[in-house]
CSV table of C-alpha atoms in Angstrom, one decimal:
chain,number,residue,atom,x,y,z
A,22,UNK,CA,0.0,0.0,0.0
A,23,UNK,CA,1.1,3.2,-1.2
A,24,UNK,CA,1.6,6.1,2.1
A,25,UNK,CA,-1.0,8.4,0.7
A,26,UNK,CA,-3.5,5.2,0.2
A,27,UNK,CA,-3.7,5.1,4.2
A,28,UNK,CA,-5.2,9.0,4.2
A,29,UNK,CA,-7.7,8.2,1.3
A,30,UNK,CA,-11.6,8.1,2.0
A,31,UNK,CA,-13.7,6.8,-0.3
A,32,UNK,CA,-16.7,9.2,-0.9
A,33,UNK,CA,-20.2,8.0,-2.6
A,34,UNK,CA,-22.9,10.1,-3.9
A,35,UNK,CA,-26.4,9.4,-5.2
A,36,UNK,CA,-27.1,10.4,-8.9
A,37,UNK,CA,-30.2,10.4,-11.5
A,38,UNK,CA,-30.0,10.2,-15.3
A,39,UNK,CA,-33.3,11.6,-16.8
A,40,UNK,CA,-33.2,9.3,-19.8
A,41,UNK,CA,-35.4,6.4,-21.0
A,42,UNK,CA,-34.4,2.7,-20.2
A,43,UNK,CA,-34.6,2.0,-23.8
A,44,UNK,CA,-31.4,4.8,-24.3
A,45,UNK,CA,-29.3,4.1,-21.7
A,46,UNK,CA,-29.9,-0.2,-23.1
A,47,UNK,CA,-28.7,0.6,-26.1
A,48,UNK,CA,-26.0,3.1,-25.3
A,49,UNK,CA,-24.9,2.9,-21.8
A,50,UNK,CA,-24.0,6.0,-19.9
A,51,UNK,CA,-22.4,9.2,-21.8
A,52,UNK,CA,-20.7,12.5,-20.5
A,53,UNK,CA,-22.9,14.7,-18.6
A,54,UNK,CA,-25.7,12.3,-17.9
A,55,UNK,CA,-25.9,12.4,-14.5
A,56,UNK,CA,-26.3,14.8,-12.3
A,57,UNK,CA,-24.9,14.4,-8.8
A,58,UNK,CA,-26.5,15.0,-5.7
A,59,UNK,CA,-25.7,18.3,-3.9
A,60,UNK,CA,-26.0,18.7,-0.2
A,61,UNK,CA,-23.9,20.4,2.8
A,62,UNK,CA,-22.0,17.2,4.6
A,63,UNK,CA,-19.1,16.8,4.8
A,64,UNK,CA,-18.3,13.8,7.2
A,65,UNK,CA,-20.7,11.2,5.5
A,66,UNK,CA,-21.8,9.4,2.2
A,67,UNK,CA,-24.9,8.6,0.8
A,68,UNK,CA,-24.8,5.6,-1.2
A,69,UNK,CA,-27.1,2.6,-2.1
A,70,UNK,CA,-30.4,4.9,-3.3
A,71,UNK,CA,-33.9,3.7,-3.9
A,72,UNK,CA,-37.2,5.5,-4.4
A,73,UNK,CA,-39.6,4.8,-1.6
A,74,UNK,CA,-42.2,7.5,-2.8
A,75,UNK,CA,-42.8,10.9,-5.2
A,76,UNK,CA,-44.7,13.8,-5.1
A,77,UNK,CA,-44.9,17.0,-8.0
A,78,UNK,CA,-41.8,18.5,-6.2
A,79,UNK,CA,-39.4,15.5,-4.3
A,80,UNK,CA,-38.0,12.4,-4.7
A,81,UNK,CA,-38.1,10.2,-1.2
A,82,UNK,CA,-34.8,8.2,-1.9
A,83,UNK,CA,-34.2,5.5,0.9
A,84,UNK,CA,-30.3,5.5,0.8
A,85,UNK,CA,-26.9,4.3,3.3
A,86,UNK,CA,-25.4,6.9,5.3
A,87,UNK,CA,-22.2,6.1,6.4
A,88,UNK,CA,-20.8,8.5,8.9
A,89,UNK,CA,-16.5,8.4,8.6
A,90,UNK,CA,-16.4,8.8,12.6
A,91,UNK,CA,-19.3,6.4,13.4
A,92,UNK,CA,-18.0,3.7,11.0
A,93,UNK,CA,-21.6,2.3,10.8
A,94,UNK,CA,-24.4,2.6,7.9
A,95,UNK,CA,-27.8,3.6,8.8
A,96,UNK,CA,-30.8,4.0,6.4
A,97,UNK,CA,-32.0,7.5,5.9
A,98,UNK,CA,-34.7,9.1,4.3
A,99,UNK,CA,-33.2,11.7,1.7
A,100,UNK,CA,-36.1,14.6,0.5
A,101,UNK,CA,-35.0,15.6,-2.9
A,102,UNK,CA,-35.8,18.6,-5.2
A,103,UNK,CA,-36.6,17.5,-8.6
A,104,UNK,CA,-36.0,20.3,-10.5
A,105,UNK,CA,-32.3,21.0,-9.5
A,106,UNK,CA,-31.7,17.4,-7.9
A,107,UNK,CA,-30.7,19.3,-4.4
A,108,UNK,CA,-31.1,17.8,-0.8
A,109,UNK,CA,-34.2,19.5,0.8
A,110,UNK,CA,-34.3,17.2,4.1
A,111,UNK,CA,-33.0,14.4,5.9
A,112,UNK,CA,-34.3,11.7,7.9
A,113,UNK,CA,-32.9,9.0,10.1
A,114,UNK,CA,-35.3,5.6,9.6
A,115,UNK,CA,-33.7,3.0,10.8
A,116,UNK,CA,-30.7,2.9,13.1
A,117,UNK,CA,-29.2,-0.9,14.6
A,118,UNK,CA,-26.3,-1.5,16.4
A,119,UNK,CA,-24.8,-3.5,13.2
A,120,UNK,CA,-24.2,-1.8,9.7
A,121,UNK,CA,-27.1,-0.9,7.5
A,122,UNK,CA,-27.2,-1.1,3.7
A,123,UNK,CA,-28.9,-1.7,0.6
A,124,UNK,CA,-32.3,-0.5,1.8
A,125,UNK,CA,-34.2,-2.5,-0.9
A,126,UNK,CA,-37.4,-1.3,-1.8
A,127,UNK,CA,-40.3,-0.8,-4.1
A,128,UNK,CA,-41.7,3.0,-5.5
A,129,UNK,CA,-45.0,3.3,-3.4
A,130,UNK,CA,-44.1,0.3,-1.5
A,131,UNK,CA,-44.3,-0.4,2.5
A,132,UNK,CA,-41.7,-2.2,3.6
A,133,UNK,CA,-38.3,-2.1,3.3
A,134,UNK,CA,-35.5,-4.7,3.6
A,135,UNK,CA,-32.2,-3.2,4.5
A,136,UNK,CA,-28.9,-5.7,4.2
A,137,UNK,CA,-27.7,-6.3,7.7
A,138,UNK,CA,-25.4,-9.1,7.8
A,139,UNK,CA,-23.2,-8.1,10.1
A,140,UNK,CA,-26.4,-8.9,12.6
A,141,UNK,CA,-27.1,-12.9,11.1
A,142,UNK,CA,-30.1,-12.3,10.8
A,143,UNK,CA,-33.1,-10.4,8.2
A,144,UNK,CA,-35.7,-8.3,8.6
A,145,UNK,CA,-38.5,-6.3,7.0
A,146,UNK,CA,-39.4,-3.0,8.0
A,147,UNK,CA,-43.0,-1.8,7.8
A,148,UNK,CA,-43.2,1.6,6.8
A,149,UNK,CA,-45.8,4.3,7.3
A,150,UNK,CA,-45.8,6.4,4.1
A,151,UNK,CA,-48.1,9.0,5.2
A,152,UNK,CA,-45.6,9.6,8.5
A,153,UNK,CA,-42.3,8.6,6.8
A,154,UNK,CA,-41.0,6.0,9.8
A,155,UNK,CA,-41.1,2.7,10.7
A,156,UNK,CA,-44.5,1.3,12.0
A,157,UNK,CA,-42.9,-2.2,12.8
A,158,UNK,CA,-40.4,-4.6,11.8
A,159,UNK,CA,-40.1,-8.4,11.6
A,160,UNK,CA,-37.7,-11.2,11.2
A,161,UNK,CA,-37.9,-13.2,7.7
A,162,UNK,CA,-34.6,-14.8,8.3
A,163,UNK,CA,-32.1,-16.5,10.2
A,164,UNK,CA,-29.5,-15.3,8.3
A,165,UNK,CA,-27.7,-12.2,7.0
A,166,UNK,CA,-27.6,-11.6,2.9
A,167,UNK,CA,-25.8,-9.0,1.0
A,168,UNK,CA,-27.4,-7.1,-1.1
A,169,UNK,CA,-31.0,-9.3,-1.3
A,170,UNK,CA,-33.2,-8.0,-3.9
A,171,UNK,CA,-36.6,-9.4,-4.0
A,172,UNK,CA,-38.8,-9.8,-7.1
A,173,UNK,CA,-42.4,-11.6,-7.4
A,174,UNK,CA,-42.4,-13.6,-11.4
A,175,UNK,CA,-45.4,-13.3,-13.7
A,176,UNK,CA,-47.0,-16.8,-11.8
A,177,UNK,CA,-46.9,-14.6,-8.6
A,178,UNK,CA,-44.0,-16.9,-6.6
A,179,UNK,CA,-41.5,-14.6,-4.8
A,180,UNK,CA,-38.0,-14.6,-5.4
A,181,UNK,CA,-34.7,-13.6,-3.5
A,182,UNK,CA,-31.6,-13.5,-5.2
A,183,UNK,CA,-28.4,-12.2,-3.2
A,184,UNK,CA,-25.1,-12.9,-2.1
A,185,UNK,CA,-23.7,-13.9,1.1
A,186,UNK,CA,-21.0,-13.7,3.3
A,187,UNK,CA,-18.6,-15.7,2.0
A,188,UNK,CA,-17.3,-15.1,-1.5
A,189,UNK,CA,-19.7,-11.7,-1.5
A,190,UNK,CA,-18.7,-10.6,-4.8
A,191,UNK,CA,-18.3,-13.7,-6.5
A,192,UNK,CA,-21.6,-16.4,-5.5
A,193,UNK,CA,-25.3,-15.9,-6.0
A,194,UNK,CA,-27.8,-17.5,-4.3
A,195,UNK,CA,-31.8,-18.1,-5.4
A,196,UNK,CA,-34.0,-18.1,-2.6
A,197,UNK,CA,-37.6,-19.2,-3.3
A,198,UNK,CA,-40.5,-18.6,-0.4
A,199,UNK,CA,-42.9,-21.4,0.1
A,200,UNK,CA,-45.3,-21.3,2.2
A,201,UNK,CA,-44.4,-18.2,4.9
A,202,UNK,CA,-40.3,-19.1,4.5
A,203,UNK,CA,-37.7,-18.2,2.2
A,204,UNK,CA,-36.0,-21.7,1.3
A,205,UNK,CA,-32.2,-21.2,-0.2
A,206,UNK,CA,-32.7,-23.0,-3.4
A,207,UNK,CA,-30.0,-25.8,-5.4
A,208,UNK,CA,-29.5,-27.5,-2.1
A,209,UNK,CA,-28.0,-24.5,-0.6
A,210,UNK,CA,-25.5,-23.7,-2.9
A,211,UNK,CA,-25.0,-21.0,-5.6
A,212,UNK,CA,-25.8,-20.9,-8.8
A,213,UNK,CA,-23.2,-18.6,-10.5
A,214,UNK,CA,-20.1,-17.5,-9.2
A,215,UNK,CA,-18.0,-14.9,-10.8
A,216,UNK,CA,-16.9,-12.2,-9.9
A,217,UNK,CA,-18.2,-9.7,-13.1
A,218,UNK,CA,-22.0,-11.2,-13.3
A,219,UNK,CA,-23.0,-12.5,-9.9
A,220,UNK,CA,-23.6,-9.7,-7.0
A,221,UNK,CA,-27.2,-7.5,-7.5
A,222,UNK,CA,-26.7,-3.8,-8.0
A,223,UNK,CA,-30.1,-2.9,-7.8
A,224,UNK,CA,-33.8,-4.1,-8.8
A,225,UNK,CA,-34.6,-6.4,-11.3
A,226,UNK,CA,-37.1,-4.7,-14.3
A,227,UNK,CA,-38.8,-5.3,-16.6
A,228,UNK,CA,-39.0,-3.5,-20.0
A,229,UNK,CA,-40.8,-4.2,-23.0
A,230,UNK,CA,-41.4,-8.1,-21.6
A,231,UNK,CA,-38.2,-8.8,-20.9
A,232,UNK,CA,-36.6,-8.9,-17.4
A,233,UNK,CA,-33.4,-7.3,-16.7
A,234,UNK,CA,-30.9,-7.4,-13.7
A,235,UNK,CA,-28.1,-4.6,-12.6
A,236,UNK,CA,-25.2,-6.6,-11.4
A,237,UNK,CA,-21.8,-5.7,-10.3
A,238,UNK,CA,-18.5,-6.3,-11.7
A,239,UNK,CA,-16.1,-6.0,-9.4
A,240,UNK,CA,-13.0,-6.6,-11.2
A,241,UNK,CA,-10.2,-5.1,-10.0
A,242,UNK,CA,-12.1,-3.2,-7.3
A,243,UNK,CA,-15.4,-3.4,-5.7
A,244,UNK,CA,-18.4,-1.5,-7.3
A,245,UNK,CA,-16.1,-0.7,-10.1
A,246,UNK,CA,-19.2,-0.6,-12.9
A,247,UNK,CA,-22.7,-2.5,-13.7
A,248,UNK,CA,-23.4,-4.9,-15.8
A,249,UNK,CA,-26.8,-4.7,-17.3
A,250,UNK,CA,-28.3,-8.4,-17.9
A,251,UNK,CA,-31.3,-9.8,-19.3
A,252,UNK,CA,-32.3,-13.2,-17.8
A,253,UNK,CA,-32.3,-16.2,-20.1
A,254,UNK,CA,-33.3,-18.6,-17.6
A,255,UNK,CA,-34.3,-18.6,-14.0
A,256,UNK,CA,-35.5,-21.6,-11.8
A,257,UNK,CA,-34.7,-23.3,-8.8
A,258,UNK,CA,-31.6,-24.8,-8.9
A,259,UNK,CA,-30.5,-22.5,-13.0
A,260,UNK,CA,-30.3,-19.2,-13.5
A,261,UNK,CA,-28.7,-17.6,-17.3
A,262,UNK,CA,-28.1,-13.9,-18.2
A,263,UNK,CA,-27.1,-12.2,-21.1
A,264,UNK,CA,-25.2,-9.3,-20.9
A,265,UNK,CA,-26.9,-6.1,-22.3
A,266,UNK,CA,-24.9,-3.3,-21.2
A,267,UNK,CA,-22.0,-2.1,-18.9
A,268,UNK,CA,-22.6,1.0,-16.9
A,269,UNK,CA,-20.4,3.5,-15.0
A,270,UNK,CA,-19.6,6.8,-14.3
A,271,UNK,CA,-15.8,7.4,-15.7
A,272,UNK,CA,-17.4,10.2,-18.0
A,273,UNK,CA,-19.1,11.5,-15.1
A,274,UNK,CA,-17.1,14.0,-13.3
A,275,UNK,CA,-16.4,14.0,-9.6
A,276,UNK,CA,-18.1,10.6,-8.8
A,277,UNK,CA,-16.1,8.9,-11.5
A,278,UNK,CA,-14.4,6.1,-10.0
A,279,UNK,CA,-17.2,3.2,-8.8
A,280,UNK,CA,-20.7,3.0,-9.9
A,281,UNK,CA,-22.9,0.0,-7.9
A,282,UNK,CA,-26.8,0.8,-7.8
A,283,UNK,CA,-28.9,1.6,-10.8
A,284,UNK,CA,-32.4,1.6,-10.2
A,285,UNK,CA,-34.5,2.1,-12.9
A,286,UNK,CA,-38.1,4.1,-12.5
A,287,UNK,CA,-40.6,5.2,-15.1
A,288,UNK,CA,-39.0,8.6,-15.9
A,289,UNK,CA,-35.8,8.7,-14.6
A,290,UNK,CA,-32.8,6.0,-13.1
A,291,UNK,CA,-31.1,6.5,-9.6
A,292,UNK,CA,-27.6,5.3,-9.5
A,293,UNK,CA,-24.4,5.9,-7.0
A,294,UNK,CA,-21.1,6.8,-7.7
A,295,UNK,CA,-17.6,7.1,-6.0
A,296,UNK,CA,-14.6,8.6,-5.6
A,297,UNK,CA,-11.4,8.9,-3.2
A,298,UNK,CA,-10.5,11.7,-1.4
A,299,UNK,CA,-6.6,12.5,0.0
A,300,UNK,CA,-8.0,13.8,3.5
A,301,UNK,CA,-4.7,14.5,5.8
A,302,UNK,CA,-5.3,15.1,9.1
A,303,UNK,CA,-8.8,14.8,8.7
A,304,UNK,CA,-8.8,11.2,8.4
A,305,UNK,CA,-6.5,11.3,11.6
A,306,UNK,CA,-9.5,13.2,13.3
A,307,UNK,CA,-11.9,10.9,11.8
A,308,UNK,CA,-9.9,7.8,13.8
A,309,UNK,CA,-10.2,10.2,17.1
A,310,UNK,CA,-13.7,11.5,16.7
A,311,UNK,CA,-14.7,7.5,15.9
A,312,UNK,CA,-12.1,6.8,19.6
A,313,UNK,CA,-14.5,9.7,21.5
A,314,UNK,CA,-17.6,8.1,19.8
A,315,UNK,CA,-17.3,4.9,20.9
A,316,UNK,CA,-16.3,5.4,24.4
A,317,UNK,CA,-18.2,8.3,25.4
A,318,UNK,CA,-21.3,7.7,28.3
């Protein structure tokens, strides 16, 4: 490791392109099509984003906040302006003592299911649009999974496909629910592993009858760009994809570096981006505030 690597922080942001699915299909991702998030922090990220709810003016993105000093993600609540993409308000929804990400969810939806493997377990969050917090939660598993995203086929069975804890970025899993549990399907083993096509990087669509799946390829660094598949073949124990097209954000000025959520929504698609920062002393600081943090009363 390089001396400057130890004083780098990796920074995410949420973005939105305004274009159609069928554009950024054929084409990908071109200079200038996103357009960042802007709000005052400083000490945190925002990363992960999905669209809980929309009004004329805001977007209600469900996103990770990762505070540097804190070391911990929590799921906020992010009111955003629409015509200038700007942060109007934030809201803390749900805080645990283990790391919170990937707050999967559906646009008008009520629950949310946040990735918390740290804790070994998973649960769904009930939410209360008309208040904007959590009415309840409840345990759907004994187990943590990384970045689970859920999706309900044409026949109305219900689907979960996510990685786990070993081999993260490399091994998917199909979980299938019968009855009132979520059974891990091909005896528990997974049914790709590599390292480009395999971990989900947002929710599956569909578009135009075809079903589609943002995945990430993390060669050579995790969250580097998505991979855009269309799926060939899905059952218990197979799953096939096609790829369709790769997106990131190198053309896409300061977040340039990682790109690992695309969530596609009628008019508009929801992404995150990354770069790295040089912060010397504040990184030192960081370590200290974090020290204070942790041992304060």
């Amino acid at each position: 490791m390089r001396l400057k690597d130890k004083f780098l922080i990796q920074t995410y942001n949420v973005g939105i392109l305004k274009k159609s699915v069928d554009i950024v299909l054929e084409e990908g991702i071109k200079s200038k099509d996103i357009v960042w998030l802007t709000h005052p922090y400083k000490d945190r990220f925002f990363a992960d984003p999905f669209v809980i709810d929309e009004d004329e003016n805001y977007l209600y993105i469900l996103a990770e906040e990762y505070c540097f000093w804190e070391e911990k993600g929590k799921i906020v609540l992010l009111t955003v302006n629409k015509d200038n993409f700007s942060l109007v308000a934030r809201k803390l929804i749900i805080e645990e003592k283990t790391h919170l990400s990937f707050p999967f969810c559906e646009l008008g939806g009520d629950f949310i299911i946040p990735e918390s493997v740290i804790s070994g377990k998973t649960k769904r969050y009930i939410y209360d649009r008309e208040k904007k917090a959590i009415a309840k939660s409840e345990k759907i598993l004994d187990e943590g999974l990384i970045d689970a995203t859920f999706y309900k086929d044409k026949t109305g069975m219900e689907w979960i496909l996510t990685s786990k804890i070993k081999n993260p970025k490399e091994d998917l899993y199909i979980y299938k629910k019968m009855g009132s549990n979520y059974i891990c399907q091909n005896n528990g083993k997974p049914v790709l592993s590599d390292i480009r096509l395999a971990r989900s990087a947002g929710r599956m669509f569909e578009h135009n009858g075809r079903v589609f799946r943002p995945v990430q390829d993390s060669t050579g660094r995790y969250g580097r760009q998505t991979i855009i598949v269309e799926l060939q073949e899905f059952e218990d124990d197979s799953y096939c994809a096609k790829e369709v097209v790769t997106i990131n954000s190198f053309d896409n000025p300061p977040y340039d570096e990682t790109l690992h959520t695309f969530n596609v929504y009628e008019n508009y698609i929801i992404v995150d981006g990354s770069k790295d920062i040089l912060r010397f002393p504040t990184k030192i600081l960081y370590k200290k505030c974090r020290f204070l943090f942790k041992n304060r009363r």
